[in-house]
Each structure stands twice: as C-alpha cells, then as structure tokens.
PDB file of C-alpha atoms in Angstrom:
ATOM      1  CA  ILE A   1     -79.185 -57.378-170.409  1.00 78.00           C
ATOM      2  CA  ARG A   2     -75.798 -55.940-171.395  1.00 79.00           C
ATOM      3  CA  ARG A   3     -77.442 -53.059-173.243  1.00 82.00           C
ATOM      4  CA  ALA A   4     -79.902 -52.485-170.409  1.00 86.00           C
ATOM      5  CA  ALA A   5     -77.425 -52.878-167.520  1.00 89.00           C
ATOM      6  CA  PHE A   6     -76.930 -49.134-166.972  1.00 89.00           C
ATOM      7  CA  GLY A   7     -80.674 -48.735-166.463  1.00 87.00           C
ATOM      8  CA  ILE A   8     -81.161 -51.943-164.486  1.00 86.00           C
ATOM      9  CA  PHE A   9     -78.344 -51.135-162.060  1.00 88.00           C
ATOM     10  CA  ARG A  10     -79.033 -47.374-162.149  1.00 87.00           C
ATOM     11  CA  GLY A  11     -75.537 -46.385-163.104  1.00 90.00           C
ATOM     12  CA  GLY A  12     -72.113 -47.919-163.279  1.00 92.00           C
ATOM     13  CA  ARG A  13     -70.178 -49.151-166.272  1.00 94.00           C
ATOM     14  CA  ASN A  14     -69.182 -52.241-168.186  1.00 94.00           C
ATOM     15  CA  PHE A  15     -66.064 -53.682-166.535  1.00 95.00           C
ATOM     16  CA  ARG A  16     -65.245 -56.365-169.104  1.00 95.00           C
ATOM     17  CA  LYS A  17     -62.172 -54.630-170.576  1.00 95.00           C
ATOM     18  CA  ASP A  18     -60.675 -54.099-167.109  1.00 95.00           C
ATOM     19  CA  VAL A  19     -61.311 -57.753-166.249  1.00 95.00           C
ATOM     20  CA  GLU A  20     -59.822 -59.032-169.502  1.00 94.00           C
ATOM     21  CA  ASP A  21     -56.668 -56.965-168.946  1.00 95.00           C
ATOM     22  CA  ALA A  22     -56.347 -58.365-165.414  1.00 95.00           C
ATOM     23  CA  LEU A  23     -56.966 -61.918-166.684  1.00 95.00           C
ATOM     24  CA  GLU A  24     -54.205 -61.650-169.271  1.00 95.00           C
ATOM     25  CA  ARG A  25     -51.754 -60.390-166.628  1.00 95.00           C
ATOM     26  CA  ALA A  26     -52.783 -63.136-164.188  1.00 96.00           C
ATOM     27  CA  VAL A  27     -52.275 -65.902-166.775  1.00 95.00           C
ATOM     28  CA  ALA A  28     -48.882 -64.457-167.779  1.00 95.00           C
ATOM     29  CA  GLU A  29     -47.843 -64.299-164.096  1.00 95.00           C
ATOM     30  CA  GLY A  30     -49.193 -67.788-163.376  1.00 95.00           C
ATOM     31  CA  THR A  31     -51.724 -66.505-160.825  1.00 93.00           C
ATOM     32  CA  ILE A  32     -54.604 -68.267-162.598  1.00 94.00           C
ATOM     33  CA  ASP A  33     -54.783 -71.107-165.091  1.00 95.00           C
ATOM     34  CA  TRP A  34     -56.464 -71.243-168.506  1.00 95.00           C
ATOM     35  CA  LYS A  35     -59.542 -72.950-167.066  1.00 96.00           C
ATOM     36  CA  ALA A  36     -60.146 -69.968-164.742  1.00 96.00           C
ATOM     37  CA  PHE A  37     -59.408 -67.593-167.617  1.00 96.00           C
ATOM     38  CA  ARG A  38     -62.052 -69.264-169.808  1.00 96.00           C
ATOM     39  CA  ARG A  39     -64.588 -69.376-166.951  1.00 97.00           C
ATOM     40  CA  VAL A  40     -64.358 -65.613-166.393  1.00 97.00           C
ATOM     41  CA  ARG A  41     -64.363 -64.815-170.124  1.00 95.00           C
ATOM     42  CA  ALA A  42     -67.611 -66.789-170.498  1.00 96.00           C
ATOM     43  CA  THR A  43     -69.383 -64.712-167.837  1.00 96.00           C
ATOM     44  CA  ASP A  44     -72.414 -62.891-169.198  1.00 96.00           C
ATOM     45  CA  LEU A  45     -71.997 -59.547-167.430  1.00 96.00           C
ATOM     46  CA  LEU A  46     -69.219 -57.818-165.488  1.00 97.00           C
ATOM     47  CA  TRP A  47     -70.491 -54.506-164.127  1.00 96.00           C
ATOM     48  CA  TRP A  48     -68.700 -51.978-161.894  1.00 95.00           C
ATOM     49  CA  LYS A  49     -70.629 -49.551-159.721  1.00 94.00           C
ATOM     50  CA  LYS A  50     -69.765 -47.099-156.964  1.00 89.00           C
ATOM     51  CA  PRO A  51     -72.970 -46.499-155.001  1.00 82.00           C
ATOM     52  CA  GLN A  52     -72.953 -43.337-152.926  1.00 79.00           C
ATOM     53  CA  GLY A  53     -71.826 -44.036-149.375  1.00 81.00           C
ATOM     54  CA  GLN A  54     -70.802 -47.611-150.196  1.00 83.00           C
ATOM     55  CA  PRO A  55     -67.567 -49.201-151.402  1.00 87.00           C
ATOM     56  CA  PRO A  56     -67.272 -49.945-155.128  1.00 92.00           C
ATOM     57  CA  VAL A  57     -68.737 -53.255-156.251  1.00 95.00           C
ATOM     58  CA  LEU A  58     -68.171 -55.618-159.137  1.00 96.00           C
ATOM     59  CA  LEU A  59     -71.429 -57.299-160.084  1.00 96.00           C
ATOM     60  CA  VAL A  60     -70.709 -60.636-161.756  1.00 97.00           C
ATOM     61  CA  ALA A  61     -73.833 -61.920-163.485  1.00 97.00           C
ATOM     62  CA  GLU A  62     -74.968 -65.072-165.219  1.00 97.00           C
ATOM     63  CA  VAL A  63     -78.096 -64.508-167.297  1.00 96.00           C
ATOM     64  CA  SER A  64     -80.621 -67.167-168.413  1.00 95.00           C
ATOM     65  CA  LEU A  65     -84.261 -67.308-169.341  1.00 94.00           C
ATOM     66  CA  GLN A  66     -84.739 -69.688-166.434  1.00 96.00           C
ATOM     67  CA  VAL A  67     -82.098 -69.443-163.735  1.00 97.00           C
ATOM     68  CA  ASP A  68     -80.913 -72.936-162.832  1.00 97.00           C
ATOM     69  CA  GLN A  69     -78.332 -74.560-160.572  1.00 97.00           C
ATOM     70  CA  HIS A  70     -75.646 -74.351-163.281  1.00 97.00           C
ATOM     71  CA  ASP A  71     -76.039 -70.554-163.391  1.00 97.00           C
ATOM     72  CA  VAL A  72     -75.611 -70.370-159.617  1.00 98.00           C
ATOM     73  CA  ASP A  73     -72.545 -72.639-159.692  1.00 97.00           C
ATOM     74  CA  ARG A  74     -70.914 -70.735-162.574  1.00 97.00           C
ATOM     75  CA  VAL A  75     -71.395 -67.313-161.021  1.00 98.00           C
ATOM     76  CA  LEU A  76     -69.923 -68.522-157.718  1.00 98.00           C
ATOM     77  CA  GLN A  77     -66.849 -69.905-159.502  1.00 97.00           C
ATOM     78  CA  THR A  78     -66.365 -66.654-161.379  1.00 98.00           C
ATOM     79  CA  ALA A  79     -66.814 -64.538-158.253  1.00 98.00           C
ATOM     80  CA  ARG A  80     -64.105 -66.539-156.436  1.00 97.00           C
ATOM     81  CA  ILE A  81     -61.639 -65.968-159.270  1.00 97.00           C
ATOM     82  CA  LEU A  82     -62.418 -62.250-159.521  1.00 97.00           C
ATOM     83  CA  THR A  83     -62.089 -61.780-155.767  1.00 96.00           C
ATOM     84  CA  GLN A  84     -58.468 -62.879-156.186  1.00 94.00           C
ATOM     85  CA  LEU A  85     -57.881 -60.537-159.112  1.00 94.00           C
ATOM     86  CA  PHE A  86     -59.627 -57.496-157.590  1.00 93.00           C
ATOM     87  CA  PRO A  87     -59.062 -57.631-153.806  1.00 92.00           C
ATOM     88  CA  ASP A  88     -60.050 -53.955-153.446  1.00 90.00           C
ATOM     89  CA  LEU A  89     -63.502 -54.523-154.933  1.00 92.00           C
ATOM     90  CA  GLN A  90     -66.465 -56.179-153.338  1.00 94.00           C
ATOM     91  CA  VAL A  91     -67.305 -58.920-155.855  1.00 97.00           C
ATOM     92  CA  ILE A  92     -71.001 -59.785-155.831  1.00 96.00           C
ATOM     93  CA  PRO A  93     -72.335 -62.833-157.681  1.00 97.00           C
ATOM     94  CA  VAL A  94     -75.731 -62.257-159.334  1.00 97.00           C
ATOM     95  CA  VAL A  95     -78.068 -64.457-161.355  1.00 97.00           C
ATOM     96  CA  MET A  96     -80.555 -62.806-163.679  1.00 95.00           C
ATOM     97  CA  GLY A  97     -83.440 -64.173-165.700  1.00 94.00           C
ATOM     98  CA  ARG A  98     -87.145 -64.271-166.350  1.00 94.00           C
ATOM     99  CA  ASP A  99     -87.844 -66.956-163.751  1.00 95.00           C
ATOM    100  CA  TRP A 100     -86.327 -69.692-161.582  1.00 95.00           C
ATOM    101  CA  SER A 101     -86.141 -73.202-163.055  1.00 95.00           C
ATOM    102  CA  ARG A 102     -87.166 -74.650-159.670  1.00 95.00           C
ATOM    103  CA  PRO A 103     -87.815 -73.203-156.185  1.00 92.00           C
ATOM    104  CA  GLU A 104     -84.825 -75.140-154.829  1.00 95.00           C
ATOM    105  CA  VAL A 105     -82.503 -73.090-157.035  1.00 96.00           C
ATOM    106  CA  TRP A 106     -83.663 -69.867-155.364  1.00 94.00           C
ATOM    107  CA  GLU A 107     -83.036 -71.459-151.969  1.00 95.00           C
ATOM    108  CA  GLN A 108     -79.508 -72.537-152.942  1.00 95.00           C
ATOM    109  CA  ALA A 109     -78.703 -69.102-154.356  1.00 95.00           C
ATOM    110  CA  ARG A 110     -79.889 -67.483-151.146  1.00 94.00           C
ATOM    111  CA  LEU A 111     -77.921 -69.885-148.936  1.00 95.00           C
ATOM    112  CA  TRP A 112     -74.717 -69.424-150.938  1.00 96.00           C
ATOM    113  CA  GLY A 113     -74.909 -65.618-150.998  1.00 95.00           C
ATOM    114  CA  VAL A 114     -75.817 -65.253-154.669  1.00 97.00           C
ATOM    115  CA  GLU A 115     -77.957 -62.186-155.369  1.00 96.00           C
ATOM    116  CA  TRP A 116     -80.754 -62.265-157.952  1.00 94.00           C
ATOM    117  CA  TRP A 117     -82.845 -60.169-160.327  1.00 93.00           C
ATOM    118  CA  ILE A 118     -85.899 -61.962-161.697  1.00 92.00           C
ATOM    119  CA  GLU A 119     -87.863 -60.214-164.439  1.00 88.00           C
ATOM    120  CA  LYS A 120     -91.124 -62.201-164.140  1.00 82.00           C
ATOM    121  CA  ASN A 121     -92.200 -60.701-160.826  1.00 76.00           C
ATOM    122  CA  GLU A 122     -89.666 -57.846-160.750  1.00 76.00           C
ATOM    123  CA  ALA A 123     -88.000 -59.483-157.751  1.00 85.00           C
ATOM    124  CA  ARG A 124     -84.471 -58.862-156.601  1.00 87.00           C
ATOM    125  CA  SER A 125     -82.540 -59.789-153.518  1.00 90.00           C
ATOM    126  CA  ALA A 126     -82.392 -57.261-150.692  1.00 87.00           C
ATOM    127  CA  ARG A 127     -78.650 -56.694-151.074  1.00 88.00           C
ATOM    128  CA  LEU A 128     -78.892 -56.123-154.815  1.00 88.00           C
ATOM    129  CA  ASP A 129     -81.869 -53.837-154.220  1.00 87.00           C
ATOM    130  CA  SER A 130     -79.785 -51.726-151.805  1.00 85.00           C
ATOM    131  CA  ILE A 131     -77.025 -51.362-154.410  1.00 84.00           C
ATOM    132  CA  ILE A 132     -79.482 -50.439-157.146  1.00 81.00           C
ATOM    133  CA  ARG A 133     -81.505 -47.963-155.091  1.00 78.00           C
ATOM    134  CA  VAL A 134     -78.647 -45.738-153.933  1.00 61.00           C
ATOM    135  CA  ARG A 135     -77.574 -42.978-156.258  1.00 55.00           C
ATOM    136  CA  PRO A 136     -74.297 -43.795-158.014  1.00 54.00           C
ATOM    137  CA  GLU A 137     -71.361 -41.480-157.530  1.00 53.00           C
ATOM    138  CA  VAL A 138     -69.976 -39.825-160.626  1.00 49.00           C
ATOM    139  CA  LEU A 139     -67.177 -41.817-162.228  1.00 48.00           C
ATOM    140  CA  GLN A 140     -63.905 -39.962-162.177  1.00 45.00           C
ATOM    141  CA  SER A 141     -61.564 -40.629-165.062  1.00 41.00           C
ATOM    142  CA  THR A 142     -57.961 -41.358-164.201  1.00 38.00           C
TER     143      THR A 142
END
C-alpha cells in the first residue's frame, strides 16, 4: 500500500517524516506522551494531499487483509493525536484492506466517521472517493 499510495490516492506524498518531526517536538515539549508517540509511529500510512479546490488533508490509514474493529479503533486514536499536532490540516482516518472481517465493522467505521478503501469489491467511502477523484494541485516546495 505504501508503494502504491500515490496511485491509489491519485497524487499527494508520504507525510511520515513531517509527522515524526512533529512527534519528536511534541514529546520534548510535553504536548503528547510516549504512548501517543508510539501509537502514531505504528500507523501504517500517513499521506498528505492537496486536492484542487479543497483544503489539504492528512490521510491516516490502518491497513489489514481483513479490516477489523481494532483497525478502526487504532486509526481513530491516531487521528485524534494528529489533529492536535496539525490543526491546519484536515485529518481523515481511513481503513484499507481486502475485505471487512464482519459487516458490523463497516457499520462502526461509518458511524464513527472512518473512511474506507476495500480492494475486494473496489469500494471506498464517498468522502474518500471525492478526495481521490479531484485532481491534486502541484506541490510547491518551500
């Protein structure tokens, strides 16, 4: 998924280095604890994208063969932490996998605002679909 993320999300870039720098600062400043630090570091994918006509987003993804309740819980925890660290970005929790472990997991993800990309039937949530479909703006180096 990490190697294919540019194609899956139709643009954007890996945001892991930016996140790790912010995590180190936050731990040093006492903004987050080591448990939060480890939770974010264990996240499968941190992807930044600036879709045309939309604010920049940080897609926070947990990836499994079968998406289960633990994936949903973990991605929500990570998204909460990253929302604190990056208040100017819209942080979007996403679960990705081949299939759902149970139908109830899909329902919980939907109710809790977790987006999804499921390979088996090429399904994705409407919000994630809208981010993927719009043409990304060109990244400007600073």
